[in-house]
Tab-separated table of N, CA, C and O in Angstrom:
chain	number	residue	atom	x	y	z
O	4	MET	N	9.230	1.208	21.242
O	4	MET	CA	9.619	-0.141	21.612
O	4	MET	C	8.409	-0.927	22.137
O	4	MET	O	8.193	-2.055	21.721
O	5	ARG	N	7.635	-0.299	23.021
O	5	ARG	CA	6.465	-0.986	23.563
O	5	ARG	C	5.430	-1.243	22.468
O	5	ARG	O	4.808	-2.304	22.432
O	6	ALA	N	5.254	-0.253	21.577
O	6	ALA	CA	4.304	-0.445	20.471
O	6	ALA	C	4.724	-1.630	19.615
O	6	ALA	O	3.884	-2.436	19.194
O	7	ASP	N	6.021	-1.753	19.354
O	7	ASP	CA	6.513	-2.893	18.575
O	7	ASP	C	6.162	-4.210	19.259
O	7	ASP	O	5.699	-5.153	18.616
O	8	ASP	N	6.380	-4.283	20.577
O	8	ASP	CA	6.073	-5.496	21.330
O	8	ASP	C	4.582	-5.811	21.301
O	8	ASP	O	4.176	-6.960	21.103
O	9	GLU	N	3.748	-4.795	21.504
O	9	GLU	CA	2.300	-4.995	21.504
O	9	GLU	C	1.804	-5.437	20.135
O	9	GLU	O	0.955	-6.324	20.033
O	10	LEU	N	2.323	-4.817	19.082
O	10	LEU	CA	1.896	-5.194	17.734
O	10	LEU	C	2.384	-6.593	17.371
O	10	LEU	O	1.660	-7.358	16.737
O	11	ALA	N	3.577	-6.944	17.782
O	11	ALA	CA	4.082	-8.297	17.524
O	11	ALA	C	3.203	-9.328	18.230
O	11	ALA	O	2.862	-10.372	17.652
O	12	LEU	N	2.825	-9.048	19.470
O	12	LEU	CA	1.951	-9.948	20.204
O	12	LEU	C	0.581	-10.059	19.517
O	12	LEU	O	0.039	-11.157	19.375
O	13	ALA	N	0.032	-8.927	19.082
O	13	ALA	CA	-1.259	-8.945	18.383
O	13	ALA	C	-1.182	-9.802	17.129
O	13	ALA	O	-2.074	-10.620	16.866
O	14	HIS	N	-0.134	-9.639	16.354
O	14	HIS	CA	0.014	-10.432	15.133
O	14	HIS	C	0.197	-11.913	15.461
O	14	HIS	O	-0.351	-12.774	14.785
O	15	GLN	N	0.937	-12.209	16.523
O	15	GLN	CA	1.157	-13.592	16.923
O	15	GLN	C	-0.158	-14.246	17.351
O	15	GLN	O	-0.464	-15.362	16.946
O	16	LEU	N	-0.951	-13.533	18.126
O	16	LEU	CA	-2.195	-14.100	18.636
O	16	LEU	C	-3.303	-14.142	17.599
O	16	LEU	O	-4.132	-15.041	17.607
O	17	LEU	N	-3.331	-13.155	16.708
O	17	LEU	CA	-4.434	-13.044	15.768
O	17	LEU	C	-4.133	-13.621	14.393
O	17	LEU	O	-5.051	-13.882	13.628
O	18	GLY	N	-2.874	-13.795	14.079
O	18	GLY	CA	-2.479	-14.190	12.741
O	18	GLY	C	-3.072	-15.502	12.269
O	18	GLY	O	-3.349	-15.680	11.096
O	19	GLN	N	-3.287	-16.439	13.189
O	19	GLN	CA	-3.785	-17.751	12.797
O	19	GLN	C	-5.311	-17.842	12.849
O	19	GLN	O	-5.883	-18.840	12.461
O	20	LEU	N	-5.961	-16.809	13.343
O	20	LEU	CA	-7.412	-16.797	13.424
O	20	LEU	C	-8.003	-16.175	12.168
O	20	LEU	O	-7.356	-15.408	11.477
O	21	ASP	N	-9.255	-16.480	11.894
O	21	ASP	CA	-9.935	-15.869	10.761
O	21	ASP	C	-10.754	-14.679	11.262
O	21	ASP	O	-11.971	-14.655	11.150
O	22	GLN	N	-10.075	-13.745	11.831
O	22	GLN	CA	-10.700	-12.517	12.308
O	22	GLN	C	-10.079	-11.359	11.530
O	22	GLN	O	-9.273	-10.594	12.042
O	23	ARG	N	-10.480	-11.279	10.282
O	23	ARG	CA	-9.850	-10.335	9.368
O	23	ARG	C	-9.917	-8.899	9.851
O	23	ARG	O	-8.957	-8.155	9.719
O	24	ALA	N	-11.025	-8.504	10.445
O	24	ALA	CA	-11.151	-7.123	10.900
O	24	ALA	C	-10.133	-6.817	11.983
O	24	ALA	O	-9.470	-5.780	11.955
O	25	THR	N	-9.991	-7.721	12.940
O	25	THR	CA	-9.049	-7.495	14.039
O	25	THR	C	-7.617	-7.466	13.516
O	25	THR	O	-6.815	-6.636	13.933
O	26	VAL	N	-7.325	-8.372	12.603
O	26	VAL	CA	-5.987	-8.384	12.005
O	26	VAL	C	-5.736	-7.073	11.258
O	26	VAL	O	-4.656	-6.484	11.366
O	27	LEU	N	-6.746	-6.600	10.517
O	27	LEU	CA	-6.575	-5.343	9.781
O	27	LEU	C	-6.408	-4.165	10.739
O	27	LEU	O	-5.634	-3.253	10.460
O	28	TYR	N	-7.142	-4.163	11.854
O	28	TYR	CA	-6.945	-3.110	12.859
O	28	TYR	C	-5.492	-3.081	13.326
O	28	TYR	O	-4.880	-2.009	13.433
O	29	ALA	N	-4.947	-4.246	13.612
O	29	ALA	CA	-3.551	-4.318	14.052
O	29	ALA	C	-2.610	-3.824	12.954
O	29	ALA	O	-1.622	-3.140	13.227
O	30	ARG	N	-2.935	-4.133	11.704
O	30	ARG	CA	-2.083	-3.681	10.598
O	30	ARG	C	-2.187	-2.168	10.400
O	30	ARG	O	-1.202	-1.523	10.043
O	31	VAL	N	-3.383	-1.599	10.619
O	31	VAL	CA	-3.535	-0.141	10.530
O	31	VAL	C	-2.703	0.513	11.633
O	31	VAL	O	-2.022	1.520	11.403
O	32	ALA	N	-2.741	-0.058	12.834
O	32	ALA	CA	-1.919	0.473	13.924
O	32	ALA	C	-0.437	0.406	13.561
O	32	ALA	O	0.319	1.347	13.829
O	33	ALA	N	-0.035	-0.680	12.948
O	33	ALA	CA	1.351	-0.794	12.507
O	33	ALA	C	1.674	0.241	11.440
O	33	ALA	O	2.785	0.783	11.404
O	34	LEU	N	0.719	0.535	10.577
O	34	LEU	CA	0.913	1.558	9.547
O	34	LEU	C	1.188	2.912	10.189
O	34	LEU	O	2.088	3.644	9.772
O	35	VAL	N	0.419	3.250	11.216
O	35	VAL	CA	0.642	4.523	11.907
O	35	VAL	C	2.031	4.519	12.541
O	35	VAL	O	2.770	5.499	12.454
O	36	ARG	N	2.389	3.412	13.167
O	36	ARG	CA	3.717	3.309	13.768
O	36	ARG	C	4.808	3.443	12.713
O	36	ARG	O	5.856	4.043	12.947
O	37	ASN	N	4.573	2.902	11.527
O	37	ASN	CA	5.573	2.918	10.459
O	37	ASN	C	5.362	4.042	9.459
O	37	ASN	O	5.859	3.971	8.343
O	38	ALA	N	4.618	5.065	9.843
O	38	ALA	CA	4.339	6.167	8.916
O	38	ALA	C	5.638	6.683	8.316
O	38	ALA	O	6.627	6.871	9.008
O	39	GLY	N	5.603	6.869	7.020
O	39	GLY	CA	6.773	7.362	6.320
O	39	GLY	C	7.566	6.261	5.639
O	39	GLY	O	8.449	6.530	4.847
O	40	THR	N	7.242	4.994	5.922
O	40	THR	CA	7.935	3.885	5.270
O	40	THR	C	7.115	3.427	4.067
O	40	THR	O	6.058	3.967	3.781
O	41	ASP	N	7.578	2.404	3.396
O	41	ASP	CA	6.920	1.934	2.171
O	41	ASP	C	5.906	0.815	2.405
O	41	ASP	O	5.566	0.088	1.491
O	42	ARG	N	5.390	0.664	3.608
O	42	ARG	CA	4.511	-0.464	3.926
O	42	ARG	C	3.020	-0.150	3.807
O	42	ARG	O	2.199	-0.933	4.247
O	43	ALA	N	2.653	0.957	3.208
O	43	ALA	CA	1.271	1.430	3.309
O	43	ALA	C	0.354	1.062	2.158
O	43	ALA	O	-0.838	1.267	2.258
O	44	THR	N	0.852	0.498	1.105
O	44	THR	CA	0.068	0.456	-0.131
O	44	THR	C	-0.932	-0.684	-0.257
O	44	THR	O	-1.878	-0.572	-1.025
O	45	VAL	N	-0.788	-1.785	0.469
O	45	VAL	CA	-1.638	-2.948	0.225
O	45	VAL	C	-2.855	-3.039	1.136
O	45	VAL	O	-3.772	-3.804	0.848
O	46	LEU	N	-2.910	-2.282	2.207
O	46	LEU	CA	-3.991	-2.451	3.176
O	46	LEU	C	-5.370	-2.118	2.608
O	46	LEU	O	-6.355	-2.781	2.940
O	47	ARG	N	-5.480	-1.099	1.769
O	47	ARG	CA	-6.779	-0.736	1.203
O	47	ARG	C	-7.337	-1.899	0.390
O	47	ARG	O	-8.507	-2.256	0.507
O	48	THR	N	-6.497	-2.523	-0.415
O	48	THR	CA	-6.931	-3.665	-1.214
O	48	THR	C	-7.339	-4.827	-0.316
O	48	THR	O	-8.358	-5.482	-0.552
O	49	GLU	N	-6.567	-5.085	0.727
O	49	GLU	CA	-6.891	-6.177	1.637
O	49	GLU	C	-8.224	-5.944	2.338
O	49	GLU	O	-9.021	-6.876	2.498
O	50	ALA	N	-8.481	-4.723	2.766
O	50	ALA	CA	-9.738	-4.407	3.447
O	50	ALA	C	-10.920	-4.594	2.509
O	50	ALA	O	-11.951	-5.153	2.889
O	51	THR	N	-10.772	-4.159	1.279
O	51	THR	CA	-11.848	-4.293	0.303
O	51	THR	C	-12.065	-5.759	-0.060
O	51	THR	O	-13.201	-6.237	-0.087
O	52	THR	N	-10.992	-6.476	-0.300
O	52	THR	CA	-11.073	-7.888	-0.653
O	52	THR	C	-11.680	-8.713	0.479
O	52	THR	O	-12.429	-9.652	0.236
O	53	ALA	N	-11.363	-8.341	1.717
O	53	ALA	CA	-11.881	-9.076	2.875
O	53	ALA	C	-13.341	-8.761	3.147
O	53	ALA	O	-13.951	-9.342	4.041
O	54	GLY	N	-13.916	-7.837	2.393
O	54	GLY	CA	-15.310	-7.475	2.602
O	54	GLY	C	-15.516	-6.617	3.837
O	54	GLY	O	-16.536	-6.727	4.509
O	55	LEU	N	-14.550	-5.777	4.137
O	55	LEU	CA	-14.610	-4.926	5.327
O	55	LEU	C	-14.509	-3.448	4.958
O	55	LEU	O	-13.619	-2.746	5.418
O	56	PRO	N	-15.435	-2.947	4.145
O	56	PRO	CA	-15.330	-1.560	3.700
O	56	PRO	C	-15.473	-0.543	4.832
O	56	PRO	O	-14.999	0.574	4.716
O	57	TRP	N	-16.084	-0.931	5.941
O	57	TRP	CA	-16.268	-0.008	7.057
O	57	TRP	C	-14.952	0.364	7.727
O	57	TRP	O	-14.874	1.345	8.443
O	58	ILE	N	-13.896	-0.417	7.481
O	58	ILE	CA	-12.599	-0.097	8.076
O	58	ILE	C	-11.838	0.937	7.236
O	58	ILE	O	-10.861	1.517	7.686
O	59	LEU	N	-12.327	1.196	6.013
O	59	LEU	CA	-11.609	2.101	5.110
O	59	LEU	C	-11.426	3.521	5.657
O	59	LEU	O	-10.341	4.086	5.479
O	60	PRO	N	-12.422	4.134	6.322
O	60	PRO	CA	-12.152	5.479	6.867
O	60	PRO	C	-10.993	5.497	7.880
O	60	PRO	O	-10.180	6.407	7.867
O	61	LEU	N	-10.909	4.453	8.709
O	61	LEU	CA	-9.780	4.355	9.644
O	61	LEU	C	-8.471	4.214	8.882
O	61	LEU	O	-7.484	4.897	9.177
O	62	LEU	N	-8.486	3.359	7.885
O	62	LEU	CA	-7.294	3.158	7.069
O	62	LEU	C	-6.901	4.437	6.345
O	62	LEU	O	-5.723	4.812	6.327
O	63	GLU	N	-7.864	5.113	5.751
O	63	GLU	CA	-7.558	6.355	5.025
O	63	GLU	C	-6.994	7.416	5.971
O	63	GLU	O	-6.107	8.181	5.590
O	64	THR	N	-7.492	7.461	7.196
O	64	THR	CA	-6.946	8.412	8.176
O	64	THR	C	-5.484	8.084	8.466
O	64	THR	O	-4.629	8.974	8.510
O	65	ALA	N	-5.185	6.803	8.644
O	65	ALA	CA	-3.794	6.393	8.869
O	65	ALA	C	-2.937	6.694	7.645
O	65	ALA	O	-1.789	7.148	7.769
O	66	LEU	N	-3.495	6.452	6.453
O	66	LEU	CA	-2.748	6.763	5.225
O	66	LEU	C	-2.504	8.263	5.074
O	66	LEU	O	-1.440	8.674	4.595
O	67	ALA	N	-3.456	9.079	5.484
O	67	ALA	CA	-3.250	10.528	5.429
O	67	ALA	C	-2.055	10.922	6.287
O	67	ALA	O	-1.217	11.727	5.874
O	68	PHE	N	-1.968	10.348	7.465
O	68	PHE	CA	-0.825	10.604	8.343
O	68	PHE	C	0.472	10.147	7.670
O	68	PHE	O	1.474	10.876	7.638
O	69	HIS	N	0.447	8.958	7.092
O	69	HIS	CA	1.601	8.397	6.399
O	69	HIS	C	2.069	9.319	5.274
O	69	HIS	O	3.249	9.646	5.171
O	70	HIS	N	1.131	9.768	4.435
O	70	HIS	CA	1.495	10.626	3.303
O	70	HIS	C	1.983	11.996	3.777
O	70	HIS	O	2.895	12.571	3.167
O	71	ALA	N	1.408	12.511	4.853
O	71	ALA	CA	1.863	13.799	5.389
O	71	ALA	C	3.299	13.687	5.896
O	71	ALA	O	4.120	14.582	5.656
O	72	VAL	N	3.616	12.587	6.564
O	72	VAL	CA	4.985	12.377	7.056
O	72	VAL	C	5.968	12.320	5.890
O	72	VAL	O	7.071	12.863	5.967
O	73	ARG	N	5.558	11.696	4.806
O	73	ARG	CA	6.433	11.564	3.636
O	73	ARG	C	6.459	12.798	2.752
O	73	ARG	O	7.178	12.832	1.763
O	74	ASP	N	5.649	13.816	3.090
O	74	ASP	CA	5.509	14.996	2.235
O	74	ASP	C	5.059	14.609	0.824
O	74	ASP	O	5.451	15.227	-0.162
O	75	ALA	N	4.217	13.595	0.754
O	75	ALA	CA	3.676	13.138	-0.520
O	75	ALA	C	2.358	13.872	-0.752
O	75	ALA	O	1.276	13.343	-0.500
O	76	HIS	N	2.460	15.097	-1.221
O	76	HIS	CA	1.297	15.972	-1.318
O	76	HIS	C	0.204	15.438	-2.241
O	76	HIS	O	-0.984	15.527	-1.915
O	77	ASP	N	0.583	14.877	-3.381
O	77	ASP	CA	-0.423	14.338	-4.301
O	77	ASP	C	-1.163	13.156	-3.680
O	77	ASP	O	-2.388	13.053	-3.771
O	78	ASP	N	-0.402	12.258	-3.034
O	78	ASP	CA	-1.025	11.112	-2.374
O	78	ASP	C	-1.906	11.566	-1.215
O	78	ASP	O	-2.984	11.018	-1.000
O	79	LEU	N	-1.442	12.568	-0.468
O	79	LEU	CA	-2.231	13.094	0.644
O	79	LEU	C	-3.542	13.691	0.139
O	79	LEU	O	-4.612	13.439	0.694
O	80	THR	N	-3.469	14.452	-0.948
O	80	THR	CA	-4.673	15.045	-1.529
O	80	THR	C	-5.652	13.962	-1.959
O	80	THR	O	-6.851	14.047	-1.678
O	81	ALA	N	-5.151	12.912	-2.620
O	81	ALA	CA	-6.017	11.812	-3.052
O	81	ALA	C	-6.647	11.106	-1.855
O	81	ALA	O	-7.836	10.766	-1.878
O	82	THR	N	-5.868	10.902	-0.809
O	82	THR	CA	-6.388	10.243	0.393
O	82	THR	C	-7.455	11.098	1.061
O	82	THR	O	-8.505	10.592	1.465
O	83	LEU	N	-7.212	12.385	1.163
O	83	LEU	CA	-8.202	13.278	1.763
O	83	LEU	C	-9.472	13.326	0.926
O	83	LEU	O	-10.580	13.380	1.473
O	84	ASP	N	-9.327	13.252	-0.391
O	84	ASP	CA	-10.505	13.193	-1.261
O	84	ASP	C	-11.309	11.918	-0.999
O	84	ASP	O	-12.537	11.953	-0.943
O	85	ARG	N	-10.606	10.785	-0.824
O	85	ARG	CA	-11.306	9.527	-0.524
O	85	ARG	C	-12.014	9.612	0.827
O	85	ARG	O	-13.128	9.094	0.988
O	86	LEU	N	-11.399	10.278	1.786
O	86	LEU	CA	-12.055	10.458	3.086
O	86	LEU	C	-13.321	11.296	2.939
O	86	LEU	O	-14.350	10.997	3.550
O	87	ARG	N	-13.244	12.345	2.141
O	87	ARG	CA	-14.438	13.172	1.909
O	87	ARG	C	-15.529	12.357	1.222
O	87	ARG	O	-16.703	12.486	1.533
O	88	GLU	N	-15.142	11.515	0.250
O	88	GLU	CA	-16.099	10.677	-0.461
O	88	GLU	C	-16.764	9.681	0.476
O	88	GLU	O	-17.938	9.346	0.303
O	89	ALA	N	-16.023	9.206	1.459
O	89	ALA	CA	-16.578	8.252	2.411
O	89	ALA	C	-17.717	8.890	3.208
O	89	ALA	O	-18.616	8.195	3.663
O	90	ALA	N	-17.674	10.219	3.382
O	90	ALA	CA	-18.752	10.969	4.055
O	90	ALA	C	-19.177	10.278	5.336
O	90	ALA	O	-20.368	10.043	5.570
O	91	VAL	N	-18.216	9.892	6.163
O	91	VAL	CA	-18.478	9.126	7.380
O	91	VAL	C	-19.467	9.847	8.280
O	91	VAL	O	-20.420	9.249	8.787
O	92	ARG	N	-19.278	11.129	8.477
O	92	ARG	CA	-20.160	11.875	9.379
O	92	ARG	C	-21.602	11.853	8.865
O	92	ARG	O	-22.543	11.627	9.613
O	93	THR	N	-21.758	12.052	7.574
O	93	THR	CA	-23.090	12.054	6.983
O	93	THR	C	-23.737	10.677	7.100
O	93	THR	O	-24.905	10.560	7.467
O	94	ARG	N	-22.974	9.624	6.785
O	94	ARG	CA	-23.522	8.275	6.890
O	94	ARG	C	-23.868	7.937	8.333
O	94	ARG	O	-24.907	7.333	8.607
O	95	TRP	N	-23.010	8.322	9.266
O	95	TRP	CA	-23.271	8.063	10.681
O	95	TRP	C	-24.544	8.770	11.114
O	95	TRP	O	-25.393	8.181	11.778
O	96	ARG	N	-24.682	10.017	10.739
O	96	ARG	CA	-25.860	10.793	11.135
O	96	ARG	C	-27.138	10.192	10.528
O	96	ARG	O	-28.175	10.121	11.184
O	97	THR	N	-27.040	9.721	9.288
O	97	THR	CA	-28.181	9.071	8.650
O	97	THR	C	-28.592	7.811	9.405
O	97	THR	O	-29.782	7.565	9.625
O	98	LEU	N	-27.615	7.013	9.818
O	98	LEU	CA	-27.906	5.813	10.599
O	98	LEU	C	-28.564	6.156	11.936
O	98	LEU	O	-29.519	5.507	12.353
O	99	VAL	N	-28.043	7.174	12.611
O	99	VAL	CA	-28.611	7.597	13.894
O	99	VAL	C	-30.054	8.057	13.711
O	99	VAL	O	-30.953	7.650	14.457
O	100	THR	N	-30.278	8.890	12.714
O	100	THR	CA	-31.625	9.407	12.465
O	100	THR	C	-32.590	8.272	12.133
O	100	THR	O	-33.717	8.230	12.646
O	101	ALA	N	-32.169	7.342	11.286
O	101	ALA	CA	-33.022	6.209	10.926
O	101	ALA	C	-33.360	5.373	12.154
O	101	ALA	O	-34.507	4.944	12.334
O	102	ARG	N	-32.379	5.154	13.008
O	102	ARG	CA	-32.629	4.360	14.217
O	102	ARG	C	-33.574	5.098	15.168
O	102	ARG	O	-34.466	4.488	15.765
O	103	GLN	N	-33.389	6.394	15.313
O	103	GLN	CA	-34.280	7.185	16.156
O	103	GLN	C	-35.708	7.111	15.647
O	103	GLN	O	-36.651	6.931	16.440
O	104	LEU	N	-35.890	7.257	14.343
O	104	LEU	CA	-37.227	7.167	13.751
O	104	LEU	C	-37.840	5.787	13.972
O	104	LEU	O	-39.029	5.655	14.258
O	105	HIS	N	-37.017	4.764	13.840
O	105	HIS	CA	-37.498	3.401	14.072
O	105	HIS	C	-37.961	3.225	15.511
O	105	HIS	O	-39.014	2.627	15.765
O	106	LEU	N	-37.212	3.743	16.467
O	106	LEU	CA	-37.577	3.605	17.874
O	106	LEU	C	-38.808	4.422	18.228
O	106	LEU	O	-39.558	4.057	19.125
O	107	GLN	N	-39.029	5.526	17.526
O	107	GLN	CA	-40.192	6.376	17.794
O	107	GLN	C	-41.465	5.786	17.179
O	107	GLN	O	-42.569	6.141	17.614
O	108	ALA	N	-41.324	4.916	16.191
O	108	ALA	CA	-42.493	4.362	15.487
O	108	ALA	C	-43.256	3.364	16.350
O	108	ALA	O	-42.903	2.861	17.315
């Protein structure tokens, strides 16, 4: 109940602003809250279209939860494959190493 109220407030306050990332964060949170329902399919396209590919690992994690709740094994496998392809840990470590090298130079 409280999550519903908080998400409704977030959508009310953010819906009219052009803060696509914040709006998408709120929608990902709603996806987790609604895991198992049919509301999960459009967020990946919206994130990509909005030019926010960095939000995709968060979205894919929420989608993995959604597919697990639905026992959608094929969809879960595909989502987990996309998470592996994102290689977030590797990319993060590369960024850290590059920044460290830059600071040492």
